[in-house]
Amino acid sequence: MRIIDLCKQQFACLSALLILFAPSLHAQQKLTLSECRTKALEQNREIRIAQNDMQSAAYARKSAQTNFLPKINFGGAWLRTGKAIQPLENDLLLPVVPFNTIDPATGKFNPEALKDPGTAMNTLVVNPETGQPVVDQAGNPIFRNYAMLPADKLVLDHKNSYYARFTLTQPLFTGFKITEANHIARRAENIAKEKELLTRAEVVAKTDEAFWRVVSLQEKLKLANAYEALLDRLVTDLKNMYAEGVITRNDVLKAQVKQNEAKLKTLQAENGCALSKMALAQIIGMEEEDIEVDSGKMEELPVAVPVSFLGEVSTDNRAEVAMLKEKAAIMESKRNIERSRFMPDVMLTGGYGWMNPNPYHGLRNEFGGNWSVGIVVSIPVFTWGERRNDLHAAKLKMANAELELNEAREMIDLQIRQNRYRYTEALKKAEMTGLSKKQAEENMRMAKENLMEGRSRLAELLEAQLQWENASSEHIDALVEMKTVLLELDKSTGEIYNYLY
């Protein structure tokens, strides 16, 4: 029974240890370059910003399309005045005419009825001597009777006024302003898409550079440890030889000085490796202590020629060129908009509104409605040369956009050719430093054998070891340079866009 309990306790302890160390075991999983790229593309904030900009541009394009459609607005107002409205300045005298002067068909005053002598005698003031109607200074006849309309009695005491209206406006012709504005919005959306693609490419490039920096410093840390271990063994061997009286104390001290230098290099390599992992962690969104990269077969030189090295490459593959082409198209649309300012704007407008006091029913204290429809035409006539100057400025901006596009194409073509030369040089450099490393290893082995046999001095071995350490470090730098230069070549040719999705 005690044996069973002991087994249970051991099993529980083992389970606890596995649970405790499971995170650390998972943390030591090595990340490949492809995995680092995937994490960076998923976690990077700059890509999220570029995606938000792309969605914003899409909404702006949809908003620009609505300018072709009619707009319906509702407006209202309330106005309170401090005084009542008095339309007449002075009392108004209205002539009184007999009933027979009113045309029964129209209900209006008929001046021809005054030609009847009897009607004229009863209506107008007649000169008894001449028998003709008396006229005033303006030549108007003077009536016998007038009705007075007092000015102080005709008062509109409506201090509160209300207004409400639905208005519909539909552009009929704007000189193609709306069409060109839609072109600009669509081009801006294309620029946002290309910018998102460019941001992804830049993130991949930063990830690759940070990855190979970590690989480089990891390899140099291994090299520093190997160099330190080499000197540790040498110091141990020299102490034994000194104890046997084969060498002097000075030889041991020389080796110990080199040993201390190697330890300092190891410390520097450890710090550099930690800092490079922090930089990579920031890009891919991980903790630096969880990062361990897999360098793969870095020592192997590429057998196949990279795609970026084959044939002629069109500069239009680059996102920068696509963005500049869209920018040039936008400048052309802006020039067309400036040109359209010389054309008239025609707009259909209509609506239905209500007013209180009601002007359609004796200004009663109630709402009265009415509809309206019309066409509004705006024709620019004279603006002191403003439109002409703006048009010239737009043409120059369009010309500058074309110059920028051509300049970018030339620079990208030059960049491709330069990177191809750099990659060829990097391949040769990696091959030569690899050969130098092998030769330094052989030289170090022979120097140690000669020292042990007494055929050479300690200084020769120390120098051979230093040469091996330098040659190994240069070979690591050459291999990493080969990878980074290939990355630059892929960026310049646009081949890097194939790594983004």
Coordinates of C-alpha atoms in Angstrom, one line a residue:
M1 CA 0.0 0.0 0.0
R2 CA 2.8 2.3 0.8
I3 CA 4.4 1.6 -2.5
I4 CA 1.2 2.5 -4.3
D5 CA 1.0 5.8 -2.4
L6 CA 4.7 6.5 -3.2
C7 CA 4.0 5.9 -6.9
K8 CA 1.0 8.3 -6.8
Q9 CA 3.2 11.0 -5.1
Q10 CA 5.9 10.5 -7.8
F11 CA 3.3 10.7 -10.6
A12 CA 1.8 13.9 -9.1
C13 CA 5.3 15.5 -8.8
L14 CA 6.1 14.6 -12.4
S15 CA 2.8 16.1 -13.6
A16 CA 3.5 19.3 -11.7
L17 CA 7.0 19.5 -13.2
L18 CA 5.6 19.0 -16.7
I19 CA 2.9 21.7 -16.2
L20 CA 5.6 24.1 -14.8
F21 CA 8.0 23.6 -17.6
A22 CA 5.6 23.3 -20.5
P23 CA 5.5 27.1 -21.1
S24 CA 9.3 27.3 -21.2
L25 CA 9.5 24.3 -23.5
H26 CA 7.0 26.0 -25.8
A27 CA 8.8 29.3 -25.5
Q28 CA 12.0 27.7 -26.9
Q29 CA 10.3 26.7 -30.2
K30 CA 12.4 28.1 -33.0
L31 CA 10.8 30.5 -35.4
T32 CA 11.5 30.3 -39.1
L33 CA 11.7 33.3 -41.4
S34 CA 8.3 32.5 -42.9
E35 CA 6.7 32.3 -39.4
C36 CA 8.2 35.6 -38.4
R37 CA 6.8 37.2 -41.6
T38 CA 3.3 35.8 -40.9
K39 CA 3.3 37.1 -37.3
A40 CA 4.5 40.5 -38.4
L41 CA 1.8 40.8 -41.1
E42 CA -0.8 39.8 -38.5
Q43 CA 0.4 42.0 -35.6
N44 CA 1.9 45.1 -37.1
R45 CA 0.2 48.3 -36.2
E46 CA 1.3 50.1 -39.4
I47 CA -0.5 47.6 -41.5
R48 CA -3.7 48.1 -39.5
I49 CA -3.4 51.9 -40.0
A50 CA -2.9 51.4 -43.8
Q51 CA -6.0 49.1 -43.8
N52 CA -8.1 51.7 -42.0
D53 CA -6.9 54.3 -44.5
M54 CA -7.9 52.0 -47.3
Q55 CA -11.4 51.5 -45.9
S56 CA -11.7 55.3 -45.3
A57 CA -10.9 55.9 -49.0
A58 CA -13.5 53.4 -50.0
Y59 CA -16.2 55.3 -48.0
A60 CA -15.0 58.6 -49.5
R61 CA -15.5 57.1 -53.0
K62 CA -19.0 56.0 -52.1
S63 CA -19.7 59.4 -50.7
A64 CA -18.5 61.1 -53.9
Q65 CA -20.9 58.9 -56.0
T66 CA -23.9 60.3 -54.1
N67 CA -23.3 63.8 -55.7
F68 CA -24.9 62.5 -58.9
L69 CA -28.2 61.9 -57.0
P70 CA -30.8 64.5 -55.8
K71 CA -30.5 65.9 -52.3
I72 CA -33.5 66.4 -50.1
N73 CA -33.2 68.8 -47.2
F74 CA -35.6 70.1 -44.6
G75 CA -35.2 73.6 -43.0
G76 CA -37.2 75.6 -40.6
A77 CA -37.0 78.9 -38.9
W78 CA -38.8 81.0 -36.2
L79 CA -38.5 84.7 -36.1
R80 CA -39.9 87.1 -33.4
T81 CA -39.9 90.8 -34.1
G82 CA -40.0 93.6 -31.5
K83 CA -42.5 95.8 -33.4
A84 CA -45.7 95.2 -35.3
I85 CA -45.5 95.6 -39.1
Q86 CA -47.2 98.8 -40.5
P87 CA -47.3 98.5 -44.3
L88 CA -48.6 102.1 -45.0
E89 CA -46.6 105.2 -44.2
N90 CA -49.6 107.6 -44.6
D91 CA -53.4 107.3 -44.8
L92 CA -54.6 105.8 -48.0
L93 CA -57.6 107.4 -49.9
L94 CA -59.4 105.0 -52.2
P95 CA -61.9 106.5 -54.8
V96 CA -65.6 105.4 -54.5
V97 CA -67.1 104.3 -57.8
P98 CA -70.8 103.4 -58.6
F99 CA -71.7 99.8 -59.0
N100 CA -72.4 100.1 -62.8
T101 CA -68.6 100.8 -63.3
I102 CA -67.7 97.2 -62.2
D103 CA -67.5 94.7 -65.0
P104 CA -69.7 91.8 -63.9
A105 CA -67.7 89.3 -65.9
T106 CA -64.3 90.1 -64.4
G107 CA -65.3 91.9 -61.2
K108 CA -62.8 94.7 -62.0
F109 CA -63.2 98.4 -62.5
N110 CA -64.1 99.4 -66.1
P111 CA -62.8 102.9 -67.0
E112 CA -65.0 102.9 -70.1
A113 CA -68.1 103.2 -68.0
L114 CA -67.0 106.8 -66.9
K115 CA -67.6 108.0 -70.5
D116 CA -71.3 107.9 -69.8
P117 CA -72.2 111.5 -68.9
G118 CA -74.6 110.5 -66.2
T119 CA -72.2 108.2 -64.5
A120 CA -69.4 110.7 -64.8
M121 CA -71.5 113.4 -63.2
N122 CA -72.3 111.3 -60.2
T123 CA -68.7 109.9 -59.9
L124 CA -66.3 112.6 -60.9
V125 CA -65.9 116.3 -60.0
V126 CA -66.9 118.1 -63.2
N127 CA -66.0 121.7 -64.1
P128 CA -69.4 123.5 -64.6
E129 CA -68.0 125.9 -67.1
T130 CA -66.4 123.3 -69.4
G131 CA -68.4 120.3 -68.4
Q132 CA -65.1 118.3 -68.3
P133 CA -63.8 116.3 -65.3
V134 CA -61.4 118.1 -63.0
V135 CA -57.9 116.5 -62.9
D136 CA -55.0 116.7 -60.5
Q137 CA -51.4 117.6 -61.3
A138 CA -50.7 114.1 -62.5
G139 CA -53.6 114.2 -65.0
N140 CA -55.8 111.8 -63.0
P141 CA -59.5 112.7 -62.6
I142 CA -60.7 113.7 -59.2
F143 CA -63.6 111.6 -57.7
R144 CA -66.5 113.0 -55.7
N145 CA -66.1 110.5 -52.9
Y146 CA -63.1 108.8 -51.3
A147 CA -62.9 106.1 -48.7
M148 CA -60.0 106.6 -46.3
L149 CA -57.8 103.7 -45.1
P150 CA -56.0 104.9 -42.0
A151 CA -52.4 103.9 -41.9
D152 CA -52.4 103.3 -38.1
K153 CA -55.3 100.9 -38.5
L154 CA -53.6 98.6 -41.1
V155 CA -51.1 96.9 -38.7
L156 CA -49.9 93.3 -38.9
D157 CA -49.5 92.4 -35.2
H158 CA -47.8 89.1 -35.9
K159 CA -44.6 89.3 -34.0
N160 CA -43.9 85.5 -34.2
S161 CA -43.3 84.1 -37.7
Y162 CA -42.7 80.5 -38.6
Y163 CA -41.2 78.9 -41.7
A164 CA -40.6 75.2 -42.7
R165 CA -39.7 73.8 -46.1
F166 CA -38.6 70.6 -47.9
T167 CA -36.1 71.3 -50.7
L168 CA -35.0 69.0 -53.5
T169 CA -31.9 69.9 -55.6
Q170 CA -30.6 67.9 -58.6
P171 CA -27.5 68.9 -60.5
L172 CA -28.1 68.9 -64.2
F173 CA -24.8 70.3 -65.5
T174 CA -21.7 71.2 -63.5
G175 CA -19.0 71.3 -66.1
F176 CA -18.1 67.7 -65.2
K177 CA -17.0 68.7 -61.7
I178 CA -18.9 65.8 -60.1
T179 CA -17.5 63.3 -62.7
E180 CA -13.9 64.4 -62.1
A181 CA -14.5 64.4 -58.3
N182 CA -15.5 60.8 -58.6
H183 CA -12.4 60.0 -60.6
I184 CA -10.3 61.6 -57.9
A185 CA -12.0 59.6 -55.2
R186 CA -11.5 56.3 -57.1
R187 CA -7.8 57.2 -57.7
A188 CA -7.4 58.0 -54.0
E189 CA -8.8 54.6 -53.1
N190 CA -6.3 52.9 -55.5
I191 CA -3.5 54.9 -53.8
A192 CA -4.7 53.7 -50.4
K193 CA -4.6 50.1 -51.7
E194 CA -1.1 50.4 -53.1
K195 CA 0.0 52.1 -49.9
E196 CA -1.3 49.1 -47.9
L197 CA 0.6 46.8 -50.2
L198 CA 3.7 49.0 -49.8
T199 CA 3.3 49.0 -46.0
R200 CA 3.1 45.2 -46.0
A201 CA 6.3 45.0 -48.2
E202 CA 8.1 47.4 -45.8
V203 CA 7.0 45.3 -42.8
V204 CA 8.3 42.1 -44.5
A205 CA 11.6 43.9 -45.3
K206 CA 11.9 45.1 -41.7
T207 CA 11.1 41.6 -40.4
D208 CA 13.7 40.0 -42.7
E209 CA 16.4 42.5 -41.7
A210 CA 15.6 42.0 -38.0
F211 CA 15.5 38.2 -38.4
W212 CA 18.9 38.0 -40.2
R213 CA 20.3 40.4 -37.6
V214 CA 19.3 38.0 -34.9
V215 CA 20.7 35.1 -36.9
S216 CA 24.0 37.0 -37.4
L217 CA 24.4 37.8 -33.7
Q218 CA 23.3 34.2 -32.7
E219 CA 26.0 32.8 -34.9
K220 CA 28.5 35.3 -33.6
L221 CA 27.6 34.4 -30.1
K222 CA 28.2 30.7 -30.9
L223 CA 31.5 31.8 -32.5
A224 CA 32.5 33.8 -29.4
N225 CA 31.7 30.8 -27.1
A226 CA 33.7 28.5 -29.4
Y227 CA 36.6 31.0 -29.4
E228 CA 36.4 31.4 -25.6
A229 CA 36.3 27.6 -25.2
L230 CA 39.3 27.3 -27.5
L231 CA 41.3 29.7 -25.4
D232 CA 40.2 28.0 -22.2
R233 CA 41.6 24.7 -23.4
L234 CA 44.7 26.5 -24.6
V235 CA 45.2 28.1 -21.2
T236 CA 44.8 24.8 -19.5
D237 CA 47.3 23.1 -21.8
L238 CA 49.8 26.0 -21.3
K239 CA 49.4 25.8 -17.5
N240 CA 50.3 22.1 -17.7
M241 CA 53.3 22.9 -20.0
Y242 CA 54.4 25.6 -17.6
A243 CA 54.2 23.1 -14.6
E244 CA 56.5 20.8 -16.6
G245 CA 58.9 23.7 -17.3
V246 CA 58.4 23.6 -21.1
I247 CA 57.3 27.3 -21.3
T248 CA 57.6 30.4 -19.3
R249 CA 55.1 32.2 -17.1
N250 CA 54.9 35.0 -19.7
D251 CA 53.4 32.6 -22.3
V252 CA 50.6 31.7 -19.9
L253 CA 49.9 35.4 -19.2
K254 CA 49.6 36.1 -22.9
A255 CA 47.1 33.4 -23.3
Q256 CA 45.1 34.6 -20.3
V257 CA 45.0 38.1 -21.7
K258 CA 43.5 36.7 -24.9
Q259 CA 41.1 34.6 -22.8
N260 CA 39.8 37.7 -21.0
E261 CA 39.3 39.5 -24.3
A262 CA 37.3 36.5 -25.6
K263 CA 35.1 36.6 -22.5
L264 CA 34.4 40.3 -23.1
K265 CA 33.5 39.5 -26.8
T266 CA 31.1 36.8 -25.5
L267 CA 29.4 39.3 -23.2
Q268 CA 29.1 41.9 -26.1
A269 CA 27.7 39.2 -28.4
E270 CA 25.1 38.2 -25.7
N271 CA 24.0 41.8 -25.2
G272 CA 23.8 42.4 -29.0
C273 CA 21.8 39.2 -29.4
A274 CA 19.3 40.2 -26.7
L275 CA 18.9 43.7 -28.2
S276 CA 18.3 42.3 -31.7
K277 CA 15.7 39.9 -30.3
M278 CA 13.9 42.8 -28.7
A279 CA 13.8 44.6 -32.1
L280 CA 12.4 41.5 -33.8
A281 CA 9.9 41.0 -31.0
Q282 CA 8.6 44.5 -31.4
I283 CA 7.9 43.8 -35.1
I284 CA 6.2 40.4 -34.8
G285 CA 4.4 41.2 -31.5
M286 CA 6.1 38.7 -29.2
E287 CA 8.1 38.8 -26.0
E288 CA 11.8 38.8 -26.6
E289 CA 12.5 36.0 -24.1
D290 CA 10.1 33.8 -26.2
I291 CA 12.1 34.3 -29.4
E292 CA 14.5 31.7 -30.8
V293 CA 15.1 31.8 -34.5
D294 CA 16.0 29.0 -36.8
S295 CA 18.7 30.1 -39.2
G296 CA 18.1 27.0 -41.4
K297 CA 20.9 26.1 -43.9
M298 CA 22.5 29.5 -43.9
E299 CA 25.9 28.1 -44.8
E300 CA 24.6 26.7 -48.1
L301 CA 25.0 29.1 -51.1
P302 CA 22.0 29.3 -53.5
V303 CA 22.1 26.9 -56.4
A304 CA 19.3 28.3 -58.5
V305 CA 19.4 31.9 -59.8
P306 CA 16.8 34.1 -58.0
V307 CA 13.7 35.2 -59.9
S308 CA 14.7 38.8 -59.4
F309 CA 17.9 38.2 -61.4
L310 CA 16.2 36.8 -64.5
G311 CA 15.3 38.9 -67.5
E312 CA 14.0 42.4 -67.8
V313 CA 11.8 43.7 -65.0
S314 CA 9.1 46.3 -65.5
T315 CA 9.3 49.2 -63.1
D316 CA 5.5 49.4 -63.1
N317 CA 5.5 46.3 -60.8
R318 CA 6.5 48.6 -57.9
A319 CA 3.7 50.0 -55.7
E320 CA 5.5 53.4 -55.6
V321 CA 5.1 53.7 -59.4
A322 CA 1.5 52.7 -59.3
M323 CA 0.8 55.4 -56.6
L324 CA 2.6 58.0 -58.7
K325 CA 0.5 57.0 -61.8
E326 CA -2.6 57.5 -59.7
K327 CA -1.3 60.8 -58.4
A328 CA -0.7 62.0 -62.0
A329 CA -4.3 61.0 -62.9
I330 CA -5.6 62.9 -59.9
M331 CA -3.7 66.0 -61.0
E332 CA -5.2 65.7 -64.4
S333 CA -8.7 65.5 -62.9
K334 CA -8.0 68.6 -60.8
R335 CA -6.9 70.4 -63.9
N336 CA -10.2 69.5 -65.5
I337 CA -12.1 70.8 -62.4
E338 CA -10.3 74.1 -62.7
R339 CA -11.3 74.2 -66.4
S340 CA -14.9 73.5 -65.6
R341 CA -15.0 76.7 -63.5
F342 CA -15.3 78.5 -66.8
M343 CA -18.6 76.7 -67.6
P344 CA -22.1 77.4 -66.2
D345 CA -23.7 75.3 -63.4
V346 CA -27.3 74.3 -63.9
M347 CA -29.4 72.9 -61.1
L348 CA -33.0 71.8 -60.8
T349 CA -34.6 72.8 -57.6
G350 CA -38.1 72.3 -56.1
G351 CA -39.8 71.9 -52.8
Y352 CA -42.8 72.5 -50.6
G353 CA -43.0 75.0 -47.7
W354 CA -45.2 76.3 -45.0
M355 CA -45.5 79.8 -43.5
N356 CA -47.2 81.2 -40.5
P357 CA -48.9 83.9 -40.7
N358 CA -50.5 82.4 -43.8
P359 CA -49.8 84.7 -46.8
Y360 CA -52.2 82.8 -48.9
H361 CA -55.2 83.4 -46.6
G362 CA -55.2 87.0 -45.4
L363 CA -52.1 86.5 -43.1
R364 CA -54.1 84.5 -40.7
N365 CA -52.4 83.0 -37.7
E366 CA -52.2 79.6 -39.3
F367 CA -49.8 77.6 -41.6
G368 CA -50.2 77.9 -45.3
G369 CA -48.4 75.7 -47.7
N370 CA -47.2 76.0 -51.3
W371 CA -45.0 74.2 -53.7
S372 CA -42.3 75.6 -56.1
V373 CA -40.1 74.3 -58.9
G374 CA -37.4 76.0 -60.9
I375 CA -34.0 75.9 -62.6
V376 CA -31.0 77.8 -61.2
V377 CA -28.2 78.8 -63.6
S378 CA -24.9 80.2 -62.3
I379 CA -22.6 81.7 -65.0
P380 CA -19.2 83.0 -63.9
V381 CA -18.5 86.3 -65.6
F382 CA -15.5 88.1 -64.1
T383 CA -13.2 87.0 -61.3
W384 CA -10.1 89.1 -61.8
G385 CA -8.2 86.3 -63.4
E386 CA -8.6 83.9 -60.4
R387 CA -9.9 81.0 -62.5
R388 CA -7.2 81.4 -65.2
N389 CA -4.4 81.5 -62.6
D390 CA -5.8 78.4 -60.8
L391 CA -5.9 76.6 -64.1
H392 CA -2.3 77.4 -64.9
A393 CA -1.3 76.2 -61.4
A394 CA -3.2 72.9 -61.9
K395 CA -1.4 72.4 -65.2
L396 CA 2.0 72.9 -63.6
K397 CA 1.1 70.4 -60.8
M398 CA 0.1 67.9 -63.4
A399 CA 3.4 68.3 -65.2
N400 CA 5.3 67.9 -61.9
A401 CA 3.4 64.6 -61.2
E402 CA 4.5 63.3 -64.7
L403 CA 8.1 64.3 -63.9
E404 CA 8.0 62.6 -60.6
L405 CA 6.7 59.4 -62.2
N406 CA 9.5 59.4 -64.9
E407 CA 12.1 60.1 -62.2
A408 CA 10.9 57.3 -60.1
R409 CA 11.0 54.8 -63.0
E410 CA 14.6 55.8 -63.8
M411 CA 15.7 55.5 -60.1
I412 CA 14.0 52.1 -59.7
D413 CA 15.7 50.8 -62.9
L414 CA 19.0 52.1 -61.6
Q415 CA 18.3 50.5 -58.2
I416 CA 17.6 47.1 -59.8
R417 CA 20.8 47.1 -61.7
Q418 CA 22.8 48.2 -58.6
N419 CA 21.3 45.5 -56.5
R420 CA 22.0 42.8 -59.1
Y421 CA 25.7 43.8 -59.0
R422 CA 25.6 43.9 -55.2
Y423 CA 24.1 40.4 -55.1
T424 CA 26.7 39.0 -57.5
E425 CA 29.4 40.6 -55.3
A426 CA 27.8 39.2 -52.1
L427 CA 27.7 35.7 -53.5
K428 CA 31.4 35.9 -54.4
K429 CA 32.2 37.4 -51.0
A430 CA 30.4 34.5 -49.2
E431 CA 32.3 32.0 -51.3
M432 CA 35.7 33.6 -50.6
T433 CA 35.1 34.1 -46.9
G434 CA 34.0 30.5 -46.6
L435 CA 37.3 29.4 -48.2
S436 CA 39.2 31.8 -45.9
K437 CA 37.5 30.3 -42.9
K438 CA 38.5 26.7 -43.9
Q439 CA 42.1 27.9 -44.5
A440 CA 42.2 29.6 -41.1
E441 CA 40.9 26.4 -39.4
E442 CA 43.7 24.5 -41.1
N443 CA 46.3 27.1 -40.2
M444 CA 45.1 27.1 -36.5
R445 CA 45.3 23.3 -36.4
M446 CA 48.9 23.3 -37.8
A447 CA 50.0 26.1 -35.4
K448 CA 48.8 24.2 -32.4
E449 CA 50.6 21.0 -33.5
N450 CA 53.8 22.9 -34.1
L451 CA 53.5 24.6 -30.7
M452 CA 53.0 21.2 -28.9
E453 CA 56.0 19.8 -30.8
G454 CA 58.1 22.9 -30.0
R455 CA 58.5 24.0 -33.6
S456 CA 56.7 27.4 -33.2
R457 CA 56.0 30.0 -30.6
L458 CA 52.8 30.7 -28.7
A459 CA 52.3 34.1 -30.5
E460 CA 51.9 32.2 -33.8
L461 CA 49.1 30.1 -32.3
L462 CA 47.4 33.1 -30.8
E463 CA 47.5 34.9 -34.1
A464 CA 46.2 31.8 -35.9
Q465 CA 43.3 31.6 -33.5
L466 CA 42.5 35.3 -33.9
Q467 CA 42.6 34.9 -37.7
W468 CA 40.2 32.0 -37.5
E469 CA 37.8 34.0 -35.3
N470 CA 38.0 37.0 -37.7
A471 CA 37.5 34.8 -40.8
S472 CA 34.5 33.1 -39.2
S473 CA 33.0 36.4 -38.2
E474 CA 33.5 37.8 -41.7
H475 CA 31.9 34.6 -43.2
I476 CA 28.9 35.1 -41.0
D477 CA 28.6 38.8 -42.1
A478 CA 29.0 37.7 -45.8
L479 CA 26.2 35.1 -45.5
V480 CA 23.9 37.6 -43.8
E481 CA 24.8 40.3 -46.4
M482 CA 23.9 37.8 -49.1
K483 CA 20.4 37.4 -47.6
T484 CA 19.8 41.1 -47.1
V485 CA 21.1 42.1 -50.5
L486 CA 18.7 39.5 -52.1
L487 CA 15.9 41.1 -50.0
E488 CA 16.8 44.5 -51.4
L489 CA 16.8 43.0 -54.9
D490 CA 13.4 41.6 -54.3
K491 CA 12.2 44.9 -53.1
S492 CA 13.5 46.8 -56.1
T493 CA 12.0 44.4 -58.6
G494 CA 8.6 44.0 -56.8
E495 CA 9.2 40.2 -56.2
I496 CA 8.7 40.9 -52.5
Y497 CA 5.0 41.3 -53.0
N498 CA 4.8 37.6 -53.6
Y499 CA 5.7 37.1 -49.9
L500 CA 2.8 39.2 -48.5
Y501 CA -0.2 36.9 -48.7

